[in-house]
Coordinates of C-alpha atoms in Angstrom, one line a residue:
M2 CA 62.2 -195.3 32.6
E3 CA 63.5 -192.0 33.9
P4 CA 67.2 -191.0 33.8
A5 CA 69.3 -191.8 36.9
E6 CA 70.3 -189.2 39.5
F7 CA 73.6 -187.3 39.3
I8 CA 76.3 -188.6 41.7
Q9 CA 79.4 -186.7 42.6
H10 CA 82.6 -188.7 41.9
S11 CA 86.3 -188.2 42.3
G12 CA 88.1 -191.5 42.1
G13 CA 89.6 -193.8 39.5
A14 CA 89.7 -193.0 35.8
I15 CA 86.4 -191.1 35.9
G16 CA 87.9 -188.8 38.5
V17 CA 90.7 -187.8 36.1
A18 CA 88.3 -187.6 33.0
W19 CA 89.6 -184.0 32.6
L20 CA 92.8 -185.7 31.2
M21 CA 90.8 -186.7 28.1
I22 CA 90.6 -183.0 27.3
A23 CA 94.0 -182.0 28.7
F24 CA 96.1 -184.5 26.5
P25 CA 95.0 -183.2 23.1
L26 CA 95.0 -179.5 24.4
V27 CA 98.6 -179.9 25.6
G28 CA 99.5 -181.4 22.3
A29 CA 98.0 -178.5 20.4
A30 CA 99.9 -176.1 22.7
I31 CA 103.2 -177.8 22.2
L32 CA 102.9 -177.8 18.4
L33 CA 101.6 -174.3 18.1
L34 CA 104.0 -172.7 20.6
G35 CA 107.0 -174.9 19.6
G36 CA 106.9 -173.6 16.1
R37 CA 109.2 -175.0 13.4
R38 CA 111.4 -176.7 16.1
T39 CA 108.7 -179.4 16.4
D40 CA 108.3 -180.0 12.6
R41 CA 110.3 -183.3 12.6
F42 CA 108.2 -184.9 15.4
G43 CA 105.0 -182.8 15.5
H44 CA 102.9 -185.5 13.9
L45 CA 104.0 -188.1 16.4
V46 CA 103.1 -185.7 19.3
G47 CA 99.6 -185.2 17.8
V48 CA 99.0 -189.0 17.5
V49 CA 100.3 -189.8 21.0
M50 CA 98.1 -187.2 22.6
A51 CA 95.0 -188.5 20.8
V52 CA 95.8 -192.1 21.7
A53 CA 96.4 -191.1 25.3
S54 CA 93.0 -189.5 25.4
F55 CA 91.4 -192.6 24.1
V56 CA 93.1 -194.7 26.8
V57 CA 91.6 -192.5 29.5
A58 CA 88.2 -192.8 27.8
A59 CA 88.4 -196.6 27.7
L60 CA 89.4 -196.8 31.3
A61 CA 86.6 -194.5 32.3
F62 CA 84.1 -196.6 30.3
V63 CA 85.3 -199.8 32.0
Q64 CA 84.9 -198.1 35.4
L65 CA 81.5 -196.8 34.5
L66 CA 80.4 -200.4 33.6
G67 CA 81.4 -201.5 37.1
F68 CA 78.6 -199.4 38.7
Q69 CA 74.9 -200.4 38.8
P70 CA 72.9 -198.9 35.9
G71 CA 71.2 -196.4 38.4
E72 CA 74.7 -195.1 39.5
R73 CA 76.2 -194.4 36.1
R74 CA 75.8 -190.6 36.0
R75 CA 79.0 -189.3 37.6
L76 CA 79.7 -185.5 38.2
I77 CA 83.3 -184.5 38.5
P78 CA 83.6 -181.0 39.9
L79 CA 86.5 -178.8 38.7
Y80 CA 86.2 -175.2 39.9
D81 CA 83.8 -172.4 40.6
F82 CA 83.4 -170.4 37.5
I83 CA 81.3 -167.7 39.3
P84 CA 81.6 -168.4 43.1
G85 CA 78.2 -169.3 44.5
M86 CA 76.5 -169.1 41.1
A87 CA 78.2 -171.2 38.5
K88 CA 80.3 -174.3 38.9
V89 CA 82.3 -176.0 36.1
G90 CA 82.6 -179.8 36.0
L91 CA 82.5 -182.8 33.9
L92 CA 79.6 -185.3 33.5
V93 CA 80.6 -188.9 32.7
D94 CA 77.6 -191.0 31.9
P95 CA 76.6 -193.5 29.2
L96 CA 75.8 -190.7 26.7
S97 CA 79.0 -188.7 27.1
I98 CA 81.3 -191.8 27.4
S99 CA 79.8 -193.1 24.2
F100 CA 80.8 -189.9 22.4
C101 CA 84.2 -189.9 24.0
L102 CA 85.0 -193.3 22.8
L103 CA 83.9 -192.4 19.3
I104 CA 85.7 -189.1 19.2
T105 CA 89.1 -190.5 20.6
F106 CA 89.1 -193.9 18.8
V107 CA 88.1 -192.7 15.3
G108 CA 90.0 -189.5 15.9
S109 CA 93.2 -191.5 16.7
L110 CA 92.8 -193.5 13.5
I111 CA 92.4 -190.4 11.5
H112 CA 95.5 -188.9 13.1
V113 CA 97.5 -192.0 12.1
Y114 CA 96.1 -191.8 8.6
S115 CA 97.0 -188.2 8.4
I116 CA 100.7 -189.1 8.8
G117 CA 100.7 -190.6 5.3
Y118 CA 98.2 -188.3 3.7
M119 CA 99.9 -185.1 4.8
A120 CA 103.5 -186.5 4.5
H121 CA 104.6 -183.9 2.0
D122 CA 102.8 -180.9 3.4
P123 CA 105.3 -178.3 4.8
N124 CA 102.8 -177.3 7.5
R125 CA 102.0 -180.9 8.7
R126 CA 102.9 -180.0 12.3
R127 CA 100.3 -177.2 12.3
F128 CA 97.7 -179.5 10.8
F129 CA 98.2 -181.9 13.7
A130 CA 98.0 -179.1 16.1
Y131 CA 94.6 -178.1 14.8
L132 CA 93.4 -181.7 14.9
N133 CA 94.4 -182.0 18.6
L134 CA 92.6 -178.7 19.3
F135 CA 89.5 -179.9 17.6
V136 CA 89.5 -183.2 19.6
A137 CA 90.0 -181.3 22.9
A138 CA 87.0 -178.9 22.1
M139 CA 84.8 -181.6 21.1
L140 CA 85.5 -183.7 24.3
L141 CA 84.7 -180.6 26.3
L142 CA 81.4 -180.2 24.5
V143 CA 80.2 -183.7 25.3
L144 CA 81.7 -183.9 28.8
A145 CA 80.4 -180.5 30.1
D146 CA 78.0 -180.8 33.0
N147 CA 76.4 -177.4 32.2
Y148 CA 75.4 -175.3 29.2
V149 CA 78.2 -172.7 29.8
A150 CA 81.0 -175.2 29.4
L151 CA 79.1 -176.9 26.6
F152 CA 79.0 -173.5 24.8
V153 CA 82.7 -173.0 25.3
G154 CA 83.3 -176.4 23.7
W155 CA 80.8 -175.6 21.0
E156 CA 82.7 -172.4 20.1
G157 CA 86.0 -174.2 20.3
V158 CA 84.8 -176.7 17.8
G159 CA 83.7 -173.9 15.5
L160 CA 87.1 -172.3 15.7
A161 CA 89.1 -175.5 15.1
S162 CA 86.8 -176.4 12.2
Y163 CA 87.4 -173.0 10.7
L164 CA 91.2 -173.5 10.9
L165 CA 91.0 -177.0 9.4
I166 CA 88.6 -176.2 6.5
G167 CA 90.8 -173.3 5.6
F168 CA 94.1 -175.1 6.2
W169 CA 95.1 -174.7 2.6
Q170 CA 94.4 -171.0 2.8
H171 CA 96.5 -170.3 -0.3
K172 CA 93.5 -171.6 -2.3
P173 CA 90.8 -168.9 -2.5
S174 CA 88.1 -171.6 -2.5
A175 CA 89.4 -173.0 0.8
A176 CA 89.6 -169.6 2.5
T177 CA 86.1 -168.8 1.2
A178 CA 84.7 -172.1 2.5
A179 CA 86.2 -171.7 5.9
K180 CA 84.7 -168.2 6.2
K181 CA 81.3 -169.5 5.0
A182 CA 81.3 -172.3 7.5
F183 CA 82.2 -169.9 10.3
I184 CA 79.5 -167.3 9.4
V185 CA 76.7 -169.9 9.0
N186 CA 77.6 -171.6 12.2
R187 CA 77.5 -168.2 13.9
V188 CA 73.8 -168.0 13.0
G189 CA 73.1 -171.3 14.7
D190 CA 75.3 -170.3 17.7
F191 CA 73.3 -167.1 18.1
G192 CA 70.1 -169.2 18.5
L193 CA 71.8 -171.5 21.0
L194 CA 73.1 -168.6 23.0
I195 CA 69.6 -167.1 23.2
G196 CA 68.3 -170.5 24.2
I197 CA 70.9 -170.7 27.0
F198 CA 69.9 -167.2 28.2
T199 CA 66.2 -168.4 28.3
I200 CA 67.2 -171.5 30.2
F201 CA 68.9 -169.4 32.9
A202 CA 66.0 -166.9 33.0
T203 CA 63.6 -169.8 33.5
F204 CA 65.5 -172.2 35.8
H205 CA 68.0 -169.8 37.4
S206 CA 70.7 -172.3 36.6
L207 CA 72.6 -173.7 33.7
A208 CA 73.8 -176.9 35.3
F209 CA 72.1 -180.1 33.9
A210 CA 71.6 -181.4 37.4
Q211 CA 69.3 -178.5 38.2
V212 CA 67.7 -177.8 34.8
F213 CA 66.6 -181.2 33.7
P214 CA 64.7 -182.3 36.9
A215 CA 63.0 -178.9 36.9
A216 CA 62.0 -179.0 33.2
H217 CA 58.6 -180.7 33.9
G218 CA 57.5 -177.7 36.0
A219 CA 58.0 -175.1 33.2
S220 CA 55.2 -174.0 30.9
Q221 CA 54.9 -175.7 27.5
G222 CA 55.3 -172.4 25.8
T223 CA 58.6 -171.7 27.5
L224 CA 59.9 -175.2 26.8
T225 CA 58.9 -174.9 23.1
A226 CA 60.8 -171.7 22.8
I227 CA 63.9 -173.2 24.4
G228 CA 63.6 -176.3 22.3
L229 CA 63.4 -174.3 19.0
L230 CA 66.3 -172.2 19.9
L231 CA 68.4 -175.2 20.8
L232 CA 67.3 -176.7 17.5
V233 CA 68.7 -173.6 15.6
G234 CA 72.0 -174.3 17.2
A235 CA 71.9 -177.9 16.3
C236 CA 71.0 -177.1 12.6
G237 CA 74.1 -175.0 12.3
K238 CA 76.5 -177.5 13.7
S239 CA 74.9 -180.6 12.1
A240 CA 74.2 -179.0 8.7
Q241 CA 70.5 -179.5 8.9
L242 CA 68.0 -177.3 6.9
P243 CA 68.0 -174.4 6.6
L244 CA 71.7 -174.0 7.8
Q245 CA 73.1 -176.7 5.7
S246 CA 74.8 -174.6 3.0
W247 CA 78.4 -174.6 4.5
L248 CA 78.9 -178.4 4.5
L249 CA 79.5 -179.1 0.8
D250 CA 81.9 -176.1 0.5
A251 CA 83.8 -177.4 3.5
M252 CA 85.0 -180.3 1.4
E253 CA 87.8 -177.9 0.3
G254 CA 89.7 -178.9 3.5
P255 CA 92.1 -181.9 3.6
T256 CA 90.3 -185.2 3.4
P257 CA 91.1 -186.2 7.0
V258 CA 89.3 -183.1 8.1
S259 CA 86.2 -184.3 6.2
A260 CA 86.5 -187.7 7.9
L261 CA 86.9 -186.2 11.5
I262 CA 84.7 -183.2 11.4
H263 CA 82.1 -183.9 8.7
A264 CA 81.6 -187.6 9.4
A265 CA 82.4 -188.7 13.0
T266 CA 82.3 -185.7 15.3
M267 CA 81.3 -182.1 14.7
V268 CA 78.2 -182.7 12.6
T269 CA 77.0 -185.0 15.4
A270 CA 77.2 -182.2 18.0
G271 CA 73.6 -181.1 17.2
V272 CA 72.3 -184.6 17.7
Y273 CA 74.1 -184.7 21.1
L274 CA 72.6 -181.3 22.1
I275 CA 69.0 -182.5 21.3
V276 CA 69.4 -185.9 23.0
R277 CA 71.2 -184.4 26.0
S278 CA 68.4 -181.8 26.4
G279 CA 65.7 -184.5 26.1
A280 CA 63.9 -183.4 29.2
V281 CA 63.3 -180.0 27.6
F282 CA 62.1 -181.4 24.3
Q283 CA 59.9 -184.0 26.0
G284 CA 57.8 -181.2 27.5
A285 CA 57.4 -179.5 24.2
E286 CA 55.5 -181.5 21.6
T287 CA 55.7 -178.8 19.1
A288 CA 59.4 -178.5 19.3
Q289 CA 59.8 -182.3 18.9
L290 CA 57.5 -182.2 15.8
V291 CA 59.7 -179.5 14.3
V292 CA 62.8 -181.5 15.1
T293 CA 61.4 -184.6 13.2
I294 CA 60.3 -182.5 10.3
V295 CA 63.8 -180.9 9.9
G296 CA 65.4 -184.3 10.2
V297 CA 63.2 -185.9 7.5
A298 CA 63.4 -182.9 5.2
T299 CA 67.3 -182.8 5.5
L300 CA 67.7 -186.6 5.0
L301 CA 65.8 -186.3 1.7
A302 CA 67.6 -183.1 0.6
G303 CA 71.0 -184.5 1.3
A304 CA 70.1 -187.8 -0.6
I305 CA 68.9 -185.8 -3.6
I306 CA 72.1 -183.6 -3.6
G307 CA 74.2 -186.7 -3.4
T308 CA 72.7 -188.2 -6.6
A309 CA 74.1 -185.3 -8.9
K310 CA 77.6 -184.7 -7.5
D311 CA 80.6 -185.8 -9.6
D312 CA 83.0 -184.7 -6.9
I313 CA 83.6 -187.8 -4.7
K314 CA 83.9 -185.8 -1.5
K315 CA 80.8 -183.6 -2.2
A316 CA 78.7 -186.7 -2.8
L317 CA 79.8 -188.1 0.5
A318 CA 79.0 -184.7 2.0
G319 CA 75.5 -184.9 0.8
S320 CA 75.4 -188.4 2.3
T321 CA 76.5 -187.0 5.6
M322 CA 73.6 -184.4 5.5
S323 CA 71.2 -187.2 4.8
Q324 CA 72.5 -189.6 7.5
I325 CA 72.6 -186.9 10.2
G326 CA 68.9 -186.2 9.1
Y327 CA 68.1 -189.7 10.2
M328 CA 69.7 -189.1 13.6
V329 CA 67.8 -185.9 14.1
L330 CA 64.6 -187.6 13.1
A331 CA 65.1 -190.3 15.8
A332 CA 66.2 -187.7 18.4
G333 CA 62.9 -185.8 17.8
I334 CA 60.8 -188.9 18.5
G335 CA 61.9 -189.0 22.1
P336 CA 63.1 -191.9 24.4
A337 CA 62.0 -194.5 21.8
G338 CA 64.4 -193.0 19.3
Y339 CA 67.3 -191.8 21.4
A340 CA 69.2 -195.1 21.5
F341 CA 68.7 -195.6 17.7
A342 CA 69.9 -192.0 17.0
I343 CA 73.1 -192.4 19.0
A344 CA 73.8 -196.0 17.8
H345 CA 73.4 -194.8 14.2
L346 CA 75.7 -191.8 15.0
I347 CA 78.4 -194.3 16.4
T348 CA 78.1 -196.7 13.5
H349 CA 78.0 -193.8 11.0
G350 CA 81.2 -192.5 12.5
F351 CA 82.9 -195.7 11.6
F352 CA 81.5 -196.3 8.0
K353 CA 81.5 -192.7 7.0
A354 CA 85.0 -192.1 8.2
D355 CA 85.9 -195.3 6.3
L356 CA 84.3 -193.9 3.2
F357 CA 85.9 -190.4 3.5
L358 CA 89.3 -191.8 4.2
G359 CA 88.8 -194.3 1.3
A360 CA 88.0 -191.3 -0.9
G361 CA 91.2 -189.7 0.3
S362 CA 93.1 -192.9 -0.6
V363 CA 91.7 -192.7 -4.1
M364 CA 92.7 -189.2 -4.4
H365 CA 96.1 -189.9 -3.1
G366 CA 96.6 -192.4 -5.9
M367 CA 95.1 -190.2 -8.5
N368 CA 97.1 -186.9 -8.1
D369 CA 94.3 -185.4 -5.9
E370 CA 91.7 -185.7 -8.6
V371 CA 88.2 -185.6 -7.2
D372 CA 86.0 -186.0 -10.3
M373 CA 84.6 -189.5 -10.4
R374 CA 84.1 -189.2 -14.2
K375 CA 87.9 -189.4 -14.4
Y376 CA 88.1 -192.6 -12.3
G377 CA 86.9 -196.1 -13.3
G378 CA 88.3 -199.5 -12.8
L379 CA 90.3 -198.6 -9.7
R380 CA 89.3 -201.8 -7.9
K381 CA 92.1 -203.7 -9.7
V382 CA 95.0 -201.3 -8.8
M383 CA 93.7 -200.3 -5.2
P384 CA 92.4 -203.6 -3.8
I385 CA 92.5 -202.7 -0.1
T386 CA 90.9 -199.3 -0.6
F387 CA 88.3 -201.0 -2.7
V388 CA 87.3 -203.7 -0.3
T389 CA 87.2 -201.4 2.7
F390 CA 85.3 -198.8 0.7
L391 CA 82.9 -201.5 -0.4
I392 CA 82.2 -202.5 3.2
G393 CA 81.5 -198.9 4.2
Y394 CA 79.2 -198.6 1.2
L395 CA 77.2 -201.7 2.1
A396 CA 76.9 -200.6 5.7
I397 CA 75.5 -197.1 4.8
I398 CA 72.9 -198.5 2.4
G399 CA 71.7 -200.9 5.0
F400 CA 72.9 -204.3 3.5
P401 CA 71.6 -207.1 5.7
L402 CA 73.7 -207.8 8.8
L403 CA 76.0 -204.9 8.4
S404 CA 76.0 -201.9 10.8
G405 CA 73.6 -199.6 9.0
Y406 CA 71.1 -202.4 8.6
F407 CA 70.5 -202.4 12.3
T408 CA 70.8 -198.8 13.2
K409 CA 69.2 -197.0 10.2
D410 CA 66.4 -199.5 9.8
G411 CA 65.8 -199.2 13.6
I412 CA 65.2 -195.5 13.1
I413 CA 62.9 -196.2 10.1
E414 CA 60.9 -198.7 12.1
T415 CA 60.6 -196.3 15.1
A416 CA 59.6 -193.4 12.9
M417 CA 57.0 -195.6 11.2
E418 CA 55.5 -196.4 14.6
H419 CA 55.6 -192.7 15.6
N420 CA 54.2 -191.1 12.4
A421 CA 53.6 -193.1 9.3
V422 CA 54.2 -190.1 6.9
L423 CA 57.7 -189.5 8.4
G424 CA 58.4 -193.2 8.3
W425 CA 57.6 -193.6 4.6
L426 CA 59.7 -190.5 3.8
A427 CA 62.5 -192.1 5.6
V428 CA 62.0 -195.3 3.6
I429 CA 62.1 -193.2 0.4
G430 CA 65.4 -191.6 1.6
A431 CA 66.9 -195.1 2.1
G432 CA 66.0 -196.0 -1.6
V433 CA 67.7 -192.8 -2.8
T434 CA 70.7 -193.7 -0.6
G435 CA 71.0 -197.0 -2.4
F436 CA 71.1 -195.2 -5.8
Y437 CA 73.6 -192.4 -5.1
M438 CA 76.0 -194.5 -3.1
S439 CA 76.0 -197.3 -5.7
R440 CA 76.5 -194.6 -8.4
L441 CA 79.6 -193.4 -6.5
V442 CA 81.0 -196.9 -6.1
F443 CA 80.4 -197.9 -9.8
M444 CA 81.8 -194.7 -11.2
T445 CA 85.0 -195.0 -9.0
F446 CA 85.8 -198.7 -9.0
F447 CA 84.0 -200.4 -11.9
G448 CA 83.7 -199.8 -15.6
A449 CA 86.4 -198.7 -18.1
K450 CA 89.5 -196.8 -17.1
R451 CA 88.9 -193.1 -17.6
W452 CA 92.2 -191.9 -16.1
E453 CA 94.2 -189.0 -17.6
A454 CA 97.5 -189.8 -19.1
T455 CA 99.4 -188.2 -16.2
A456 CA 97.6 -190.4 -13.5
H457 CA 99.3 -193.5 -12.1
P458 CA 96.8 -194.9 -9.6
H459 CA 98.3 -197.0 -6.9
E460 CA 97.5 -198.4 -3.4
S461 CA 98.2 -196.1 -0.5
P462 CA 100.9 -196.9 2.1
A463 CA 100.1 -199.1 5.2
V464 CA 99.8 -196.0 7.5
M465 CA 96.7 -195.1 5.4
T466 CA 95.3 -198.5 4.7
W467 CA 95.3 -199.9 8.3
P468 CA 92.9 -197.2 9.6
L469 CA 90.7 -198.2 6.7
I470 CA 90.7 -201.8 7.7
I471 CA 90.0 -201.1 11.4
L472 CA 87.1 -198.7 10.5
S473 CA 85.7 -201.3 8.1
L474 CA 85.6 -203.9 10.9
G475 CA 83.4 -201.5 12.9
A476 CA 81.2 -201.0 9.9
I477 CA 80.6 -204.8 9.7
G478 CA 79.7 -205.8 13.3
L479 CA 79.2 -202.8 15.4
G480 CA 75.5 -202.3 14.5
A481 CA 74.5 -205.8 15.5
F482 CA 76.5 -205.5 18.7
L483 CA 74.6 -202.3 19.8
I484 CA 71.1 -203.1 18.6
V485 CA 70.4 -206.8 19.0
G486 CA 69.0 -207.5 22.5
N487 CA 68.6 -203.8 23.1
R488 CA 72.1 -203.8 24.6
F489 CA 72.8 -200.1 23.8
M490 CA 69.3 -198.9 24.7
T491 CA 69.6 -200.5 28.1
F492 CA 73.2 -199.0 28.5
L493 CA 72.0 -195.6 27.5
A494 CA 68.8 -195.5 29.7
P495 CA 70.4 -194.0 32.9
A496 CA 71.4 -190.9 30.9
V497 CA 68.4 -190.4 28.6
G498 CA 65.7 -192.7 29.8
A499 CA 64.0 -195.6 28.0
P500 CA 60.6 -196.2 26.4
E501 CA 58.0 -198.0 28.4
E502 CA 58.4 -201.0 26.1
L503 CA 61.7 -202.2 24.6
P504 CA 61.5 -202.8 20.8
T505 CA 62.0 -206.3 19.4
F506 CA 64.3 -206.4 16.3
N507 CA 62.4 -208.1 13.4
P508 CA 64.4 -208.6 10.2
F509 CA 61.3 -209.7 8.3
S510 CA 59.0 -206.7 9.1
L511 CA 57.0 -205.2 6.2
T512 CA 58.8 -201.8 6.6
G513 CA 62.2 -203.6 6.6
L514 CA 61.4 -205.7 3.5
V515 CA 60.1 -202.6 1.6
T516 CA 63.2 -200.7 2.6
L517 CA 65.5 -203.4 1.3
A518 CA 63.5 -203.6 -1.9
L519 CA 63.8 -199.9 -2.6
V520 CA 67.5 -200.0 -1.8
A521 CA 68.0 -202.9 -4.1
A522 CA 66.0 -201.0 -6.8
G523 CA 68.2 -197.9 -6.4
A524 CA 71.4 -199.9 -6.6
A525 CA 70.1 -201.8 -9.7
F526 CA 69.2 -198.5 -11.4
A527 CA 72.7 -197.1 -10.6
W528 CA 74.3 -200.2 -12.2
F529 CA 72.2 -199.7 -15.3
R530 CA 73.2 -196.0 -15.6
Y531 CA 76.8 -196.1 -14.4
G532 CA 78.0 -199.7 -14.0
A533 CA 76.9 -201.5 -17.2
A534 CA 76.8 -198.3 -19.4
E535 CA 79.7 -196.1 -20.4
V536 CA 80.2 -193.0 -18.2
P537 CA 80.7 -189.9 -20.3
A538 CA 83.8 -187.8 -19.4
V539 CA 81.7 -184.7 -19.2
A540 CA 78.5 -184.7 -17.2
P541 CA 75.4 -184.3 -19.5
R542 CA 73.3 -181.2 -19.0
G543 CA 70.4 -183.2 -17.6
S544 CA 66.9 -182.1 -16.7
F545 CA 65.8 -179.3 -14.4
L546 CA 65.8 -181.8 -11.5
T547 CA 69.5 -182.7 -12.2
T548 CA 70.4 -178.9 -12.2
F549 CA 68.3 -178.5 -9.0
A550 CA 70.4 -181.2 -7.3
R551 CA 73.8 -179.9 -8.7
R552 CA 73.0 -176.5 -7.4
D553 CA 72.4 -177.9 -3.9
L554 CA 68.6 -177.4 -4.1
Y555 CA 69.4 -173.6 -4.8
G556 CA 70.2 -173.2 -1.1
D557 CA 73.0 -170.7 -1.9
A558 CA 70.9 -168.8 -4.3
L559 CA 68.1 -168.5 -1.7
N560 CA 70.6 -167.3 0.9
E561 CA 72.1 -164.7 -1.5
A562 CA 68.6 -163.4 -2.5
L563 CA 67.3 -163.2 1.0
F564 CA 70.3 -162.3 3.0
M565 CA 73.5 -161.5 1.1
R566 CA 72.2 -159.0 -1.5
P567 CA 69.9 -157.1 0.9
G568 CA 72.9 -157.1 3.3
Q569 CA 75.1 -155.6 0.6
W570 CA 72.5 -152.9 -0.2
L571 CA 72.2 -152.0 3.5
T572 CA 76.0 -151.8 3.7
R573 CA 76.1 -149.5 0.7
L574 CA 73.4 -147.4 2.2
A575 CA 75.2 -147.1 5.5
V576 CA 78.4 -146.2 3.6
F577 CA 76.5 -143.6 1.6
F578 CA 75.0 -142.1 4.9
D579 CA 78.4 -142.2 6.5
N580 CA 80.2 -140.6 3.5
R581 CA 77.6 -138.0 2.6
G582 CA 75.9 -137.5 6.0
V583 CA 78.3 -137.8 8.9
D584 CA 81.5 -137.3 6.9
G585 CA 79.8 -134.6 4.8
L586 CA 78.8 -132.6 7.9
V587 CA 82.2 -132.8 9.5
N588 CA 84.2 -132.1 6.3
G589 CA 81.7 -129.3 5.4
L590 CA 82.1 -127.7 8.8
A591 CA 86.0 -128.0 8.6
A592 CA 85.9 -126.6 5.0
G593 CA 83.7 -123.6 6.0
I594 CA 85.9 -122.7 9.0
G595 CA 89.1 -123.1 6.8
G596 CA 87.6 -120.9 4.0
S597 CA 86.5 -118.2 6.5
S598 CA 89.8 -118.1 8.1
G599 CA 91.5 -117.8 4.7
R600 CA 89.3 -114.8 3.8
L601 CA 89.8 -113.1 7.2
R602 CA 93.6 -113.6 6.9
R603 CA 93.7 -111.4 3.8
I604 CA 93.0 -108.3 5.9
Q605 CA 96.2 -108.9 7.9
T606 CA 98.4 -107.1 5.4
G607 CA 101.2 -105.9 7.8
F608 CA 100.9 -102.2 6.7
V609 CA 100.4 -99.6 9.5
R610 CA 98.2 -97.4 7.2
S611 CA 95.8 -100.3 6.6
Y612 CA 95.4 -100.9 10.3
A613 CA 95.0 -97.2 10.9
L614 CA 92.2 -97.0 8.3
S615 CA 90.6 -100.0 9.8
I616 CA 90.6 -98.4 13.3
F617 CA 89.2 -95.2 11.9
V618 CA 86.4 -96.9 10.0
G619 CA 85.5 -98.9 13.2
A620 CA 85.6 -95.9 15.3
A621 CA 83.3 -94.0 12.8
L622 CA 80.9 -96.9 12.7
L623 CA 80.7 -97.1 16.5
A624 CA 80.1 -93.3 16.7
G625 CA 77.5 -93.4 14.2
A626 CA 75.7 -96.3 15.9
W627 CA 75.9 -94.4 19.2
L628 CA 74.3 -91.3 17.7
V629 CA 71.5 -93.3 16.1
V630 CA 70.8 -95.1 19.5
G631 CA 70.9 -91.8 21.3
N632 CA 68.3 -90.2 19.1
L633 CA 66.0 -93.1 19.6

């Protein structure tokens, strides 16, 4: 099934879809320009603007459902960016509205949670301003009807993430992490920008309505080049190999930032870009193959990293890498995988935000301690956090009938049908997920108490626990609602197309049973190591593989060896050339002129007899020269 045609629209909630972006953007402006005068109510402004954006998204979704499936791609023109050449507008279709609902709903819950989490921060108002700015940029990214506006949103997301990751800039580690995220993402953004230039050179337009229908007429080599360049951009934003190194360091930001940016929204931007550009990738089999390889490699790498982290947020960050890898794998498969990729993206937004906010609740009750080796037995003193966290955990490992069981297993089944090697690697990744997530739960909530004497763990306030409860409800039932009966695949088809034959969910398939068995084995092994046994206060040295995982698979060491150190030497060479070459020439010329001037100045004595002698000597020399020339 091919995607539906683009239809211009101007009425109802869809006609004012720009308000989704305007509300949080105005909120950010009020809080940033209002300054300290808005400190008392700034957090409320941030929450209201996020909720208002969700209301518009929900109304637009309801209106979109009222159209026939073939009429669910609505263009809302805004203005001519370059008259006669580039128009800027918004595209409301099943793909973009799915993202809008996720961004605004989960984003609103995170705003509410942040009221309690950031209650004692003197800069809370500025934090909410950055949250609003991020939501606005992310909505522009997914609602854009062309690559120019998409790129503006893409860069806005990068700017907001830089501000949020480095929010506690008084900590050198946070400032360094923000700079690292910004620089690594610029590498990906450069690839995306070159890809956009190539699209314009090939199709003479950057509007989706013109580019996608014309994609089938371009050469496979051109489409492959465009696809690979877009993939570079996707790898940067979605923390996929080889541009994943920024993600774990980004955990230096406040926990709500980790939930919003690194679970539900920004890291999914790369998946959105690949699926939205499906017409390009479907014409380039090589690019699609590279996408699937990157996805499966990252899902394994993230899972391995998660097994060795004692920092609760970094363990979840490794999990984010892995789960986004599943989505990228599905997106690379094509129409058969698009719906599973986006469905898993949506359910992941719920259960991973639940897990990150649950980790923040644990930290809130443990004096901001992040080392899981100093937790233990917290289920008794933090019952709501424990139950909601447990639901998110069961969802992410694919426990039967919870969200991840339907979406992640759907990706594995689709990958197995597409390529058995990729499918079995995805199965192995699921088994590792069962281990590292069980390890995290057992070290945090089970076993003996390992708290320090100064710790007094307690349950978080209601403003923090209610978002956890709501997110955990989505982690329970959202997967079945989307996948069973191909409900979401049918809904998404007008935007991205659908496979020739709709899949049938089979809970007793061989692949599904093997996956469950491996997940159970991973969980059992984690219980044996960290649940039933005593957890040492200091992490043991471990084997080479343990060190390999703790060092993030030596990703930073590789980047330093290949890029940072050669860059430093080139910088030193440039400084040497500048100091000794350019500056040396200029300074030497100035010194020569200055020295010569000083020597010439000595003959200006001020005595008449000296000047008379000089004139006499000069006249004698001229006379002598004249006589010599005359005799010749």
